[in-house]
Amino acid sequence: MRENLVNIRERVRLAALRGGRDPLTIKIIAVTKRVGVPQIMEAVEAGLLDLGENRVQELAAKVPQIPSNLHWHMIGHLQTNKVKHIIGKVELIHSLDSWNLAVEVDRQAARVDKIARVLVQVNVSGEETKYGINTNEADDFITELKKLKNIKVEGLMTIAPFVDDPQEARPFFRELRLLSRELNEKISGVELKHLSMGMTNDYEVAVEEGSDMLRLGTAIFGARISRI
């Protein structure tokens, strides 16, 4: 795992330099889906501070077993009836993808006097199998989110199509970056400063296109990962 991380960090550094960016601004989030606590702690001991979970049940089970100075991210599809289980436990929700979900996140955050930090998930590829709002809905959606007092929108997230050649994912990452720039210019009172894009098969291209949050599972833990 340590060797994996050394390799990842070097590849991220080089990709950042190719994109004219500071490598230190790019956050590696270790995706811990189906990864046991001992393996997670190995990653922590190797210097990772950010952990991402796809499933609320797994997150709730792992949080009490992991040092409290680490940062949890909810990166998977979030159902409204599960929101109450993660508010106050996660630093950032990457997958805000509907108005109903936004209202519930706002309600649950208000209940515990928190401000929920969120990214809006955008389905840039238009694939029916992926969650996220359409690109042409992003302006109105984020403008409406400004009405919710206990939500802070900090950026956008997308999942590119899985392709054999990572270069084929580039147009989708570029589109999200350009959309973020456009929305920052159009919507007052909102700063979209984060782009969560890039996974094991395409993270170098994502960095070149502006990602500052990478969601990496297999690249860190390997293909054969255990259950908790």
Short mmCIF file of C-alpha atoms in Angstrom, two decimals:
data_model
loop_
_atom_site.label_atom_id
_atom_site.label_comp_id
_atom_site.label_asym_id
_atom_site.label_seq_id
_atom_site.Cartn_x
_atom_site.Cartn_y
_atom_site.Cartn_z
CA MET A 1 0.00 0.00 0.00
CA ARG A 2 2.84 2.39 0.82
CA GLU A 3 4.37 1.68 -2.58
CA ASN A 4 1.01 2.34 -4.21
CA LEU A 5 0.77 5.70 -2.46
CA VAL A 6 4.31 6.70 -3.40
CA ASN A 7 3.47 5.92 -7.02
CA ILE A 8 0.13 7.76 -6.88
CA ARG A 9 1.64 10.87 -5.32
CA GLU A 10 4.37 11.02 -7.94
CA ARG A 11 1.88 10.60 -10.77
CA VAL A 12 -0.35 13.30 -9.25
CA ARG A 13 2.66 15.61 -8.90
CA LEU A 14 3.63 15.19 -12.53
CA ALA A 15 0.05 15.57 -13.76
CA ALA A 16 -0.34 18.75 -11.73
CA LEU A 17 2.84 20.20 -13.19
CA ARG A 18 1.66 19.33 -16.70
CA GLY A 19 -1.51 21.26 -15.93
CA GLY A 20 0.41 24.22 -14.50
CA ARG A 21 -0.88 23.60 -10.99
CA ASP A 22 0.52 23.24 -7.48
CA PRO A 23 0.51 19.52 -6.54
CA LEU A 24 -0.08 20.43 -2.89
CA THR A 25 -3.56 21.73 -3.72
CA ILE A 26 -4.77 18.27 -4.78
CA LYS A 27 -6.40 16.05 -2.16
CA ILE A 28 -6.32 12.27 -2.36
CA ILE A 29 -9.43 10.69 -0.86
CA ALA A 30 -9.05 7.00 -0.05
CA VAL A 31 -12.26 5.22 -1.05
CA THR A 32 -12.90 2.69 1.72
CA LYS A 33 -15.87 0.82 0.26
CA ARG A 34 -15.54 -2.83 1.37
CA VAL A 35 -12.15 -2.06 2.94
CA GLY A 36 -11.52 -3.29 6.47
CA VAL A 37 -10.43 -1.04 9.31
CA PRO A 38 -6.90 -2.55 9.51
CA GLN A 39 -6.31 -1.71 5.85
CA ILE A 40 -7.72 1.79 6.35
CA MET A 41 -5.32 2.32 9.25
CA GLU A 42 -2.41 1.28 7.03
CA ALA A 43 -3.37 4.03 4.63
CA VAL A 44 -3.67 6.50 7.50
CA GLU A 45 -0.24 5.53 8.78
CA ALA A 46 1.07 6.15 5.28
CA GLY A 47 -0.16 9.73 5.51
CA LEU A 48 -3.72 9.80 4.16
CA LEU A 49 -6.11 12.01 6.11
CA ASP A 50 -9.22 11.90 3.91
CA LEU A 51 -11.49 8.87 3.63
CA GLY A 52 -14.47 8.45 1.31
CA GLU A 53 -17.42 6.12 1.72
CA ASN A 54 -20.10 5.14 -0.77
CA ARG A 55 -22.50 3.59 1.73
CA VAL A 56 -23.95 5.15 4.84
CA GLN A 57 -24.00 1.84 6.72
CA GLU A 58 -20.30 1.27 6.20
CA LEU A 59 -19.46 4.83 7.14
CA ALA A 60 -21.46 4.63 10.37
CA ALA A 61 -19.72 1.37 11.28
CA LYS A 62 -16.21 2.65 10.60
CA VAL A 63 -16.31 6.18 12.02
CA PRO A 64 -16.16 5.05 15.69
CA GLN A 65 -13.17 2.82 14.92
CA ILE A 66 -11.06 5.44 13.15
CA PRO A 67 -9.17 8.34 14.83
CA SER A 68 -11.33 11.45 15.07
CA ASN A 69 -8.75 13.73 13.43
CA LEU A 70 -9.46 12.18 10.02
CA HIS A 71 -11.85 13.63 7.46
CA TRP A 72 -14.74 11.58 6.10
CA HIS A 73 -16.37 12.27 2.74
CA MET A 74 -19.72 10.91 1.57
CA ILE A 75 -19.05 10.15 -2.08
CA GLY A 76 -21.84 7.72 -3.01
CA HIS A 77 -25.50 8.20 -3.81
CA LEU A 78 -27.27 9.44 -0.69
CA GLN A 79 -30.89 8.60 0.08
CA THR A 80 -32.94 11.16 1.98
CA ASN A 81 -33.79 8.69 4.77
CA LYS A 82 -30.06 8.14 5.44
CA VAL A 83 -29.04 11.78 5.76
CA LYS A 84 -29.56 11.92 9.53
CA HIS A 85 -26.93 9.23 9.98
CA ILE A 86 -24.09 11.22 8.40
CA ILE A 87 -24.65 14.85 9.35
CA GLY A 88 -21.92 15.79 11.80
CA LYS A 89 -19.84 12.77 10.79
CA VAL A 90 -18.69 13.81 7.32
CA GLU A 91 -16.69 16.84 6.33
CA LEU A 92 -18.11 17.00 2.82
CA ILE A 93 -21.00 15.47 0.87
CA HIS A 94 -19.89 15.03 -2.76
CA SER A 95 -23.17 13.69 -4.12
CA LEU A 96 -25.93 16.27 -3.73
CA ASP A 97 -28.08 15.44 -6.74
CA SER A 98 -31.69 16.50 -6.12
CA TRP A 99 -33.77 19.21 -4.50
CA ASN A 100 -35.46 16.75 -2.13
CA LEU A 101 -32.06 15.60 -0.90
CA ALA A 102 -30.91 19.19 -0.47
CA VAL A 103 -33.97 20.04 1.64
CA GLU A 104 -33.34 17.04 3.89
CA VAL A 105 -29.63 17.80 4.26
CA ASP A 106 -30.55 21.37 5.21
CA ARG A 107 -33.17 20.17 7.69
CA GLN A 108 -30.91 17.66 9.39
CA ALA A 109 -28.02 20.12 9.54
CA ALA A 110 -30.26 22.75 11.12
CA ARG A 111 -31.45 20.20 13.68
CA VAL A 112 -27.91 19.80 15.04
CA ASP A 113 -26.86 23.43 14.39
CA LYS A 114 -24.40 22.55 11.60
CA ILE A 115 -23.65 23.91 8.17
CA ALA A 116 -23.42 21.01 5.70
CA ARG A 117 -20.67 21.44 3.14
CA VAL A 118 -21.71 19.94 -0.19
CA LEU A 119 -20.71 19.44 -3.80
CA VAL A 120 -23.35 19.24 -6.49
CA GLN A 121 -23.10 16.05 -8.53
CA VAL A 122 -23.42 16.72 -12.25
CA ASN A 123 -24.09 13.97 -14.78
CA VAL A 124 -21.84 15.43 -17.45
CA SER A 125 -21.88 12.27 -19.59
CA GLY A 126 -25.67 12.04 -19.65
CA GLU A 127 -25.54 8.31 -18.89
CA GLU A 128 -28.84 7.02 -17.52
CA THR A 129 -27.01 4.73 -15.09
CA LYS A 130 -25.37 7.68 -13.32
CA TYR A 131 -26.84 10.02 -10.74
CA GLY A 132 -26.50 13.78 -10.91
CA ILE A 133 -28.27 16.80 -12.31
CA ASN A 134 -27.97 17.70 -15.98
CA THR A 135 -25.47 20.38 -16.92
CA ASN A 136 -28.23 22.69 -18.18
CA GLU A 137 -29.96 22.49 -14.79
CA ALA A 138 -26.91 23.45 -12.72
CA ASP A 139 -27.44 27.21 -12.81
CA ASP A 140 -31.04 27.14 -11.56
CA PHE A 141 -30.32 24.34 -9.09
CA ILE A 142 -27.42 26.09 -7.38
CA THR A 143 -29.27 29.39 -7.39
CA GLU A 144 -32.13 27.67 -5.53
CA LEU A 145 -29.70 26.10 -3.08
CA LYS A 146 -28.74 29.59 -1.92
CA LYS A 147 -32.14 29.75 -0.18
CA LEU A 148 -31.18 26.93 2.19
CA LYS A 149 -29.48 28.37 5.27
CA ASN A 150 -27.70 25.25 6.50
CA ILE A 151 -26.06 24.17 3.24
CA LYS A 152 -22.86 25.57 1.80
CA VAL A 153 -22.17 24.66 -1.83
CA GLU A 154 -18.43 24.45 -2.42
CA GLY A 155 -18.06 22.88 -5.84
CA LEU A 156 -19.04 20.22 -8.33
CA MET A 157 -18.52 16.47 -8.67
CA THR A 158 -18.83 14.11 -11.59
CA ILE A 159 -18.14 10.50 -12.53
CA ALA A 160 -16.76 10.05 -16.03
CA PRO A 161 -17.70 7.02 -18.12
CA PHE A 162 -15.45 4.02 -17.56
CA VAL A 163 -13.23 3.82 -20.64
CA ASP A 164 -10.16 1.81 -21.60
CA ASP A 165 -8.24 4.91 -22.61
CA PRO A 166 -8.23 7.58 -19.86
CA GLN A 167 -7.88 10.27 -22.53
CA GLU A 168 -11.46 9.54 -23.54
CA ALA A 169 -12.56 10.86 -20.15
CA ARG A 170 -10.87 14.22 -20.71
CA PRO A 171 -13.83 15.98 -22.41
CA PHE A 172 -16.08 15.21 -19.45
CA PHE A 173 -13.62 16.59 -16.91
CA ARG A 174 -13.01 19.64 -19.06
CA GLU A 175 -16.75 20.26 -19.36
CA LEU A 176 -17.16 20.20 -15.59
CA ARG A 177 -14.26 22.63 -15.14
CA LEU A 178 -15.73 25.02 -17.69
CA LEU A 179 -19.18 24.69 -16.13
CA SER A 180 -17.72 25.55 -12.72
CA ARG A 181 -16.05 28.65 -14.15
CA GLU A 182 -19.26 29.72 -15.87
CA LEU A 183 -21.36 29.27 -12.73
CA ASN A 184 -18.87 31.19 -10.60
CA GLU A 185 -19.22 34.11 -12.98
CA LYS A 186 -23.03 33.95 -13.16
CA ILE A 187 -24.12 33.15 -9.59
CA SER A 188 -23.33 35.71 -6.92
CA GLY A 189 -22.74 34.63 -3.34
CA VAL A 190 -21.49 31.16 -4.24
CA GLU A 191 -17.85 30.11 -4.60
CA LEU A 192 -17.41 26.82 -6.43
CA LYS A 193 -13.82 26.18 -5.43
CA HIS A 194 -13.66 22.38 -5.58
CA LEU A 195 -13.83 19.88 -8.44
CA SER A 196 -14.22 16.29 -7.29
CA MET A 197 -13.39 14.20 -10.34
CA GLY A 198 -11.01 11.40 -11.15
CA MET A 199 -10.88 7.80 -9.99
CA THR A 200 -8.36 4.97 -10.26
CA ASN A 201 -8.53 4.61 -14.04
CA ASP A 202 -8.46 8.30 -14.99
CA TYR A 203 -7.12 10.42 -12.13
CA GLU A 204 -4.07 11.80 -13.96
CA VAL A 205 -6.24 13.21 -16.73
CA ALA A 206 -8.62 14.61 -14.10
CA VAL A 207 -5.74 16.44 -12.41
CA GLU A 208 -4.60 17.88 -15.73
CA GLU A 209 -8.15 19.19 -16.24
CA GLY A 210 -8.43 20.85 -12.84
CA SER A 211 -9.56 18.29 -10.26
CA ASP A 212 -8.49 19.05 -6.70
CA MET A 213 -10.20 16.00 -5.14
CA LEU A 214 -9.41 12.48 -6.34
CA ARG A 215 -11.48 9.50 -5.22
CA LEU A 216 -9.12 6.50 -5.28
CA GLY A 217 -9.88 2.99 -4.08
CA THR A 218 -8.28 0.25 -6.15
CA ALA A 219 -5.20 2.37 -6.86
CA ILE A 220 -4.52 2.49 -3.11
CA PHE A 221 -5.90 -0.75 -1.69
CA GLY A 222 -5.61 -3.04 -4.70
CA ALA A 223 -8.32 -4.95 -6.55
CA ARG A 224 -8.77 -7.61 -3.88
CA ILE A 225 -10.15 -5.74 -0.90
CA SER A 226 -11.82 -7.25 2.14
CA ARG A 227 -15.12 -6.57 3.83
CA ILE A 228 -15.31 -5.05 7.30
#
